[in-house]
XYZ file of C-alpha atoms in Angstrom:
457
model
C 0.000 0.000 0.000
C 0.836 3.636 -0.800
C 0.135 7.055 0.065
C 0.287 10.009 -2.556
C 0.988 13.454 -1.645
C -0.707 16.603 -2.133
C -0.869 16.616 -5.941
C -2.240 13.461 -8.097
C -3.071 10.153 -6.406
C -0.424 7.337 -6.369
C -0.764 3.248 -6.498
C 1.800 0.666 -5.349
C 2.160 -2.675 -3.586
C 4.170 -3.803 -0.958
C 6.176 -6.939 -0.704
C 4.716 -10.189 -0.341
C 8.508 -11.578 0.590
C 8.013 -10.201 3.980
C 9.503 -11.989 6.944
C 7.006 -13.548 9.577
C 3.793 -12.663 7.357
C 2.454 -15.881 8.599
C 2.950 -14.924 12.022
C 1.119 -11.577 11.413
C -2.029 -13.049 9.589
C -2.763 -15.033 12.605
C -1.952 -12.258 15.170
C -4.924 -10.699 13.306
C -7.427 -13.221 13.959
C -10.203 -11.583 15.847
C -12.121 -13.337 18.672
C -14.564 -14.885 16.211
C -11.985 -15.783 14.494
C -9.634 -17.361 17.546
C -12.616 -19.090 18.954
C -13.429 -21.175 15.723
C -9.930 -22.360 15.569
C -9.941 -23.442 19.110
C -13.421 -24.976 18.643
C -11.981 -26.619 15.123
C -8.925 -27.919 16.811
C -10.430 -29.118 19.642
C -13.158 -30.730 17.334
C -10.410 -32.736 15.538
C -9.021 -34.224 18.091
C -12.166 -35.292 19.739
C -13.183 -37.003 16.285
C -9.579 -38.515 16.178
C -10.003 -39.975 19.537
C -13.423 -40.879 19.373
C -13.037 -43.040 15.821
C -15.768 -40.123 14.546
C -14.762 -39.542 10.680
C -17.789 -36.661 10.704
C -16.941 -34.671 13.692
C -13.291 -34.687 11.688
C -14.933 -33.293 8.667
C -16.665 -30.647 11.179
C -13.140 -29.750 12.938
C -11.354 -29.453 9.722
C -13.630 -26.875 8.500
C -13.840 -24.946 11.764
C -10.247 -24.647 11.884
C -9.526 -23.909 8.147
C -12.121 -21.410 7.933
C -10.089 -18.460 9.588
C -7.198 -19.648 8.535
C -8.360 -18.997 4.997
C -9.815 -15.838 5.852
C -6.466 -14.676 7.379
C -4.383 -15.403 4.450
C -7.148 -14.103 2.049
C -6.822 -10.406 4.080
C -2.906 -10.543 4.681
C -2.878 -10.831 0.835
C -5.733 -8.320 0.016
C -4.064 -5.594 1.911
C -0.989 -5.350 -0.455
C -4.224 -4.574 -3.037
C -5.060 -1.573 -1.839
C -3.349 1.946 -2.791
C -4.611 5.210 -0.905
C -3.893 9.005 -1.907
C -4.226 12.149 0.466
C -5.081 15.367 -0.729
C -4.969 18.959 1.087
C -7.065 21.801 -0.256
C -5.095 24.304 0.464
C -2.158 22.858 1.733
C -1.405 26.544 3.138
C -3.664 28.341 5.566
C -3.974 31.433 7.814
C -4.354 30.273 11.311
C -7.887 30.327 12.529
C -9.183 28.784 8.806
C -9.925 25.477 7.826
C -8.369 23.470 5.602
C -10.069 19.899 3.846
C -8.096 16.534 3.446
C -9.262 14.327 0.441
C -9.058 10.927 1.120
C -9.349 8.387 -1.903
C -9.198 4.199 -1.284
C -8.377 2.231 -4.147
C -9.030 -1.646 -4.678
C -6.718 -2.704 -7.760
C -7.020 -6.272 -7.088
C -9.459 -8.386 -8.886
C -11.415 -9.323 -5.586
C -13.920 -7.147 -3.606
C -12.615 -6.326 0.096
C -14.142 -6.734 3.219
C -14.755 -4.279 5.408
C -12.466 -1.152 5.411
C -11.521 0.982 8.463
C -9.895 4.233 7.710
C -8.151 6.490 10.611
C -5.976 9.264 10.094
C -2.799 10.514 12.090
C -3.349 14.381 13.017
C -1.628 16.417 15.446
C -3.763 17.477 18.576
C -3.884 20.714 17.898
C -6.167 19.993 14.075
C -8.594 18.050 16.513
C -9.347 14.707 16.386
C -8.248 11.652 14.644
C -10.810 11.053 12.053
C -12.165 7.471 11.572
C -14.191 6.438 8.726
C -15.986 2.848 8.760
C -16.134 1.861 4.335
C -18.631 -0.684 2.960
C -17.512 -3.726 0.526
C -15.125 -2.212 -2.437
C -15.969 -4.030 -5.403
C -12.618 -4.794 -7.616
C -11.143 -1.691 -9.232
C -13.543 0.456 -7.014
C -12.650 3.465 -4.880
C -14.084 4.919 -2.447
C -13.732 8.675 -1.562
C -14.010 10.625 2.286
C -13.043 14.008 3.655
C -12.684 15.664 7.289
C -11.470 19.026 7.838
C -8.549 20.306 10.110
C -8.401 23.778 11.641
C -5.551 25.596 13.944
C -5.232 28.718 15.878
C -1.537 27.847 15.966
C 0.919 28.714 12.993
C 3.275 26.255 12.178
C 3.605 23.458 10.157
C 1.876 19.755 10.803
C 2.286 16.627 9.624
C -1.044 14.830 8.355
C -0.672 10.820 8.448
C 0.813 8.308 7.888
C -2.735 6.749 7.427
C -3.835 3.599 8.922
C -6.016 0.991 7.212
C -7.783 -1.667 8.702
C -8.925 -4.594 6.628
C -11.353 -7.012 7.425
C -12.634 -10.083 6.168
C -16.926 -10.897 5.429
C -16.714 -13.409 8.064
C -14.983 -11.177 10.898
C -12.536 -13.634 11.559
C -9.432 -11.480 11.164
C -8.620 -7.734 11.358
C -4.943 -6.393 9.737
C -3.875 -2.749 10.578
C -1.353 -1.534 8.091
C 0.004 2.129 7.922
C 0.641 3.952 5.022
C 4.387 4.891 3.900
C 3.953 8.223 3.207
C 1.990 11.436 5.386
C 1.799 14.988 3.730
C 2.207 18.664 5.458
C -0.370 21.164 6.517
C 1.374 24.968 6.473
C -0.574 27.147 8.914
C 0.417 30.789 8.008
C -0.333 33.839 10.309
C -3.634 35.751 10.023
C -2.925 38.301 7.487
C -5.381 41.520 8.007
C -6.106 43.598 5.288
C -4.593 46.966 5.392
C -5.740 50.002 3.934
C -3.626 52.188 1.006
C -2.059 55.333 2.933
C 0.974 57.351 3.029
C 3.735 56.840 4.621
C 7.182 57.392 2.964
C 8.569 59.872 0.718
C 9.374 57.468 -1.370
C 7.076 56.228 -4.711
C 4.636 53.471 -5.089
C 5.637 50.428 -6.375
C 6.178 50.974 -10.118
C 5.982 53.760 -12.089
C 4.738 57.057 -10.192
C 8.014 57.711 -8.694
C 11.621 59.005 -8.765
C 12.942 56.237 -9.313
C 12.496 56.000 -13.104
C 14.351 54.504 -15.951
C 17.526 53.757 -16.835
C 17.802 55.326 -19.549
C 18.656 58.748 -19.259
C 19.097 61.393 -22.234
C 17.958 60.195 -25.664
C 19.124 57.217 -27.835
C 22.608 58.040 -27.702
C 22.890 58.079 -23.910
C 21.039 54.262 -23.057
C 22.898 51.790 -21.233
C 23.320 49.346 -23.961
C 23.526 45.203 -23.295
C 24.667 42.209 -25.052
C 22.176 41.034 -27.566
C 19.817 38.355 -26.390
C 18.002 35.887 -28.434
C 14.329 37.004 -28.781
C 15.202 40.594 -28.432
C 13.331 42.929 -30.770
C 16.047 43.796 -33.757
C 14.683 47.244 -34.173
C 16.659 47.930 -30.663
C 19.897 47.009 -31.987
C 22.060 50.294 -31.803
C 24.278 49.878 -34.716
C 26.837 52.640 -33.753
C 28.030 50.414 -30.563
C 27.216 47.014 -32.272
C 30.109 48.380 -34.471
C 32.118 49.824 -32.050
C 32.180 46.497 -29.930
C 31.945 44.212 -32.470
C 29.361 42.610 -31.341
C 25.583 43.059 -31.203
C 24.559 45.428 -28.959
C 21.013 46.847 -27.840
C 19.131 49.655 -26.202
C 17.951 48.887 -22.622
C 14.214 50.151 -23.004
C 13.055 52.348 -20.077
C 12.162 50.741 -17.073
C 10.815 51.921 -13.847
C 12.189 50.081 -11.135
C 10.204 48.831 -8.101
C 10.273 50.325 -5.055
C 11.798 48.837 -1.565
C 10.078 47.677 1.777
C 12.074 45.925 4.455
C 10.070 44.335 7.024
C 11.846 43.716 10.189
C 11.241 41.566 12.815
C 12.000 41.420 16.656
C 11.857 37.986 17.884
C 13.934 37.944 20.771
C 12.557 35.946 23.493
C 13.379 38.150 25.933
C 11.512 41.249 24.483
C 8.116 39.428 24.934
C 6.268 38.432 27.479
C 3.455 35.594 27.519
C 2.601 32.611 24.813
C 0.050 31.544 22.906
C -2.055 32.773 19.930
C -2.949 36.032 21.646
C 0.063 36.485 22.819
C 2.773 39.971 21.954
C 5.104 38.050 19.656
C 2.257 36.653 17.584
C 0.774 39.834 17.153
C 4.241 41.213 15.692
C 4.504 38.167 13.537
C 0.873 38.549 12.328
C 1.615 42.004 11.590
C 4.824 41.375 9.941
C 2.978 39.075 7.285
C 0.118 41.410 6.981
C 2.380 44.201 6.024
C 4.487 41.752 3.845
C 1.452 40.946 1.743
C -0.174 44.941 1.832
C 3.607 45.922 0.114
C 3.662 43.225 -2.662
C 0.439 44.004 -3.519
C 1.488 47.613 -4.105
C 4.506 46.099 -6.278
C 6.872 46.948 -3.836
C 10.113 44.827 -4.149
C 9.888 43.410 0.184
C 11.952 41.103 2.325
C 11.572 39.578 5.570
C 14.271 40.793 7.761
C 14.953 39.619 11.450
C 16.926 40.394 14.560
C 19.160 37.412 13.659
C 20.396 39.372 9.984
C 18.452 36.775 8.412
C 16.798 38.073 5.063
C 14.008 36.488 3.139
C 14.264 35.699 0.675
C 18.008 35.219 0.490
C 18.611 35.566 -3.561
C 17.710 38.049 -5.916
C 18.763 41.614 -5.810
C 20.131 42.427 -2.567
C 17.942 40.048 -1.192
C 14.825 41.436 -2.215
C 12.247 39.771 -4.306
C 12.457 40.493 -8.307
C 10.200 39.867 -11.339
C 6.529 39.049 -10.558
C 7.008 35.435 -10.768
C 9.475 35.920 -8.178
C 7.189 37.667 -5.989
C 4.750 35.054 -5.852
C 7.532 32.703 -4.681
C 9.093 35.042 -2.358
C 5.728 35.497 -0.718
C 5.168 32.176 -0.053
C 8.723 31.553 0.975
C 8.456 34.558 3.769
C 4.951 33.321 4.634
C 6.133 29.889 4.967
C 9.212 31.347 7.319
C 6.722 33.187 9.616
C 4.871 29.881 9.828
C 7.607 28.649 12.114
C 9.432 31.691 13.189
C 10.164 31.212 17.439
C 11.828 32.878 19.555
C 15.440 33.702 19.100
C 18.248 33.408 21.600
C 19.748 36.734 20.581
C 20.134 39.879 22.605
C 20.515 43.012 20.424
C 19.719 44.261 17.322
C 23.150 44.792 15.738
C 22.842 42.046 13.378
C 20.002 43.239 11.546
C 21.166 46.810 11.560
C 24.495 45.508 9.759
C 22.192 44.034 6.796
C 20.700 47.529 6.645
C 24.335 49.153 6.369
C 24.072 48.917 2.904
C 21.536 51.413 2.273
C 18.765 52.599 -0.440
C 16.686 50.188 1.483
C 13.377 52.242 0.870
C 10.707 52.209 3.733
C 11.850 50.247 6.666
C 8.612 48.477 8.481
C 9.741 47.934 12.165
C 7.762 44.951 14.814
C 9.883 45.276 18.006
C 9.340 44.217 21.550
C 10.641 45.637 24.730
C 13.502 47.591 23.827
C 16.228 48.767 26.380
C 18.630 51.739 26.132
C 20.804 50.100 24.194
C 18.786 48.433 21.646
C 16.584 51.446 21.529
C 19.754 53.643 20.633
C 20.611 51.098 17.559
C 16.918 50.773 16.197
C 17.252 54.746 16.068
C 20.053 54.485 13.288
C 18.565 52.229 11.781
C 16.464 54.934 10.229
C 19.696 56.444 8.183
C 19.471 53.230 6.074
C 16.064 53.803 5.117
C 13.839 56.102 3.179
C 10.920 56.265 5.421
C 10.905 54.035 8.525
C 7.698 53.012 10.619
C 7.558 51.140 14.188
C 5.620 49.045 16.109
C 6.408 48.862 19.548
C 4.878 46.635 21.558
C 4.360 47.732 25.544
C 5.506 44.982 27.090
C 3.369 45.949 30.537
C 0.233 46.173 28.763
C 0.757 42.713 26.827
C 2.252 40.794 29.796
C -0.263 38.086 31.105
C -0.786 38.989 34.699
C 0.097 42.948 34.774
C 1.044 44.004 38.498
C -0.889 47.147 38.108
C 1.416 49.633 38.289
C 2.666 52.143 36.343
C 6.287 51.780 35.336
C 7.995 54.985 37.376
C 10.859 55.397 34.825
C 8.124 55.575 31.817
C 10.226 53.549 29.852
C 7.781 52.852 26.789
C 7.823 56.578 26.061
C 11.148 57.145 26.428
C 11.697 54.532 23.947
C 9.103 55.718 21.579
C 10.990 59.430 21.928
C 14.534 58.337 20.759
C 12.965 56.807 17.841
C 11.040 59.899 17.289
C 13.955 62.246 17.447
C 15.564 59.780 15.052
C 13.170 60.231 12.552
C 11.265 57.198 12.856
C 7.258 57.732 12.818
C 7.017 54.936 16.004
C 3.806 53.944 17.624
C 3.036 52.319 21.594
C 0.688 49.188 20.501
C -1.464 48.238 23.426
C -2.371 44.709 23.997
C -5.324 43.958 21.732
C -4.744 47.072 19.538
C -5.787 46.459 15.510
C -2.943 46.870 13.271
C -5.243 48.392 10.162
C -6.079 51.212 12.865
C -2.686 51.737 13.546
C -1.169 51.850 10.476
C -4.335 54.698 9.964
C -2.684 56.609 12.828
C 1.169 56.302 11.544
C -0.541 57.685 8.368
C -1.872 60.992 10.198
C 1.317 61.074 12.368
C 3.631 60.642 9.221
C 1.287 63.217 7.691
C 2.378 65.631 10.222
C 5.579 65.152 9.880
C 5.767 66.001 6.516
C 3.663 68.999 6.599
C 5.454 70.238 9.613
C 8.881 69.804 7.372
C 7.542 70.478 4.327
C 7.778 67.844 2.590
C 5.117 65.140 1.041
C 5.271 61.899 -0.853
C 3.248 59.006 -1.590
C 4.290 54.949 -0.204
């Protein structure tokens, strides 16, 4: 027996070579089946004592009964194939996902009774059990449950078990499937609305950052000829220059940049659990993620650690369309089983940023002290518009003592940002993120107006 994955259904058989199969046909026979063996066996011998040729007869039959029935299932269950399906195989936490199930008789002889039960992880609920009628040959039978998981992470679905049964009940063989599949619970992404809040431009094409060609025909950055390139933008002047064929680079707006960072240090959160600080910041961190490619923004994933997603392309950041599609499911796929980190600062990720040009830098952080506080504000150098999130740790933290922090810490914090040019928000416990992004809006707004100065993100 096989399992397929998520795509088309697979078939297979096992091998009938293996070792002690006669040993595990009879460890299958049920009590029925047990009790007309003993009855059979103890029949024979009676009738072979006794002189009685006809109680023989009777014993013989007993006895050989589940015996047949056991090596007609032991060999039936290497008939069988199974495939399991998820639809989607990626989902927000909180939404429900369906798994296909299909059963497949490809032997020539109808089964028995079929017992189905899945392997899921607690936290998708309950093992799901399904009870199948007769399967004629070359019949299949189809079933479906649904999963659901206010965790994010990723789970593994099987392998599945089948339990074969004979039309007598005599014997009962549980077999488990080679193969399981993967369920990818993603954070819950909320929608966010379109607002301002860099001086930078929108994704493509409204912006400053405009084409590479510069002056007129004469002044393009020419390239090597590629095959399929239009022969009308062969510049003959430099194709003879070179000696080779050369061509204009048409103008192309390039896309603009969003770096979305996260804090997961463990020890800039307080609590666990789906409601907890650090899975608001990650929700918000895909939500954001998603609200930037959408705009055509070229985004990464960036965390405390220096790791970037996704790691290729340029500078890290996601390229071409095509490559945006992957790069979002890559990042989503990364939040799905970002933890905690062991790290203490922020240096790491503010040494990716050293490059610069890194357009509008989206900020989650935690609980940040003097220190880190002090390198998140420089952070905003490398960056054409910079926006944070900081999460008050008192106001997230489980069981709150109730009073007020004396030193005022969270608005310190939130002032050395500030003063660094950072538009940088307290979020509450239980706050909505498409309210506050709303309110760095307005505050960003000011800014601007204050300074003079106005652009669109």
């Amino acid at each position: 027996m096989t399992a397929g994955g998520t795509g088309q259904p697979s078939t297979g058989h096992g091998e009938k070579g293996e070792k002690g199969g006669a040993r595990t046909a009879l460890a299958g026979l049920t009590t029925r089946g047990r009790s007309f063996l003993a009855a059979g066996i103890a029949a024979a011998i009676c009738a072979y004592v006794l002189g009685q040729p006809d109680l023989l007869r009777v014993g013989l039959l007993l006895a050989a009964l589940p015996l047949i029935c056991a090596a007609v299932v032991y060999r039936t269950r290497y008939r069988v194939a199974g495939s399991r399906r998820l639809s989607p195989a990626r989902v927000p936490a909180g939404s429900e996902a369906r798994v296909h199930l299909r059963m497949d008789n490809v032997s020539r002889l109808p089964t028995g009774l079929l017992m189905l039960q899945d392997r899921v992880p607690y936290v998708l609920g309950p093992r799901p059990r399904f009870v199948l009628d007769r399967v004629e040959a070359g019949g299949r039978r189809e079933v479906s449950y649904r999963v659901r998981s206010d965790l994010r992470g990723r789970y593994p679905l099987g392998p599945l078990q089948l339990r074969l049964s004979d039309p007598f009940g005599m014997c009962e063989l549980t077999r488990a499937f080679s193969t399981y599949d993967t369920l990818t619970v993603i954070p819950r992404v909320e929608p966010l609305p379109p607002v301002r809040l860099s001086g930078e431009a929108k994704g493509y094409g409204d912006g400053r950052l405009r084409a590479l060609a510069l002056a007129g025909e004469d002044d393009v950055i020419p390239r090597g000829y590629r095959y399929g390139d239009d022969l009308r933008r062969v510049h003959w002047r430099l194709t003879a220059r070179y000696g080779e064929l050369m061509v204009r680079r048409e103008e192309q707006p390039q896309r603009s940049r969003c770096t979305v960072l996260l804090d997961t240090r463990g020890l800039s959160y307080q609590g666990a659990g789906p409601d907890s600080a650090f899975e608001w910041a990650v929700s918000g961190a895909a939500s954001v993620l998603v609200h930037m490619l959408e705009r055509g923004f070229s985004v990464r994933l960036l965390t405390d650690t220096g790791n970037s997603v996704p790691g290729e392309g340029s500078d890290g950041f996601a390229g071409a369309s095509q490559e945006s599609a992957d790069a979002a499911g890559l990042m989503m796929d990364t939040l799905a089983v970002v933890d905690h980190s062991d790290g203490t600062g922020l240096s790491r990720a503010y040494d990716v940023l050293r490059g610069g040009n890194e357009g509008l830098l989206v900020a989650f952080l935690g609980d940040l002290d003097e220190e880190q506080a002090a390198v998140a504000a420089r952070m905003r150098q490398r960056s054409g518009g910079a926006v944070a999130f900081l999460l008050d740790g008192d106001s997230w933290a489980r069981e709150p003592n109730g009073a007020p922090d004396p030193m005022n810490r969270q608005e310190e914090r939130l002032r050395m940002l500030r003063e660094a040019g950072w538009t940088a928000l307290s979020v509450p416990r239980g706050a909505p993120l498409n309210e506050l992004w709303r309110q760095a809006d307005r505050e960003r707004a000011g800014v601007m107006t204050t300074s003079g100065g106005e652009g669109r993100s």
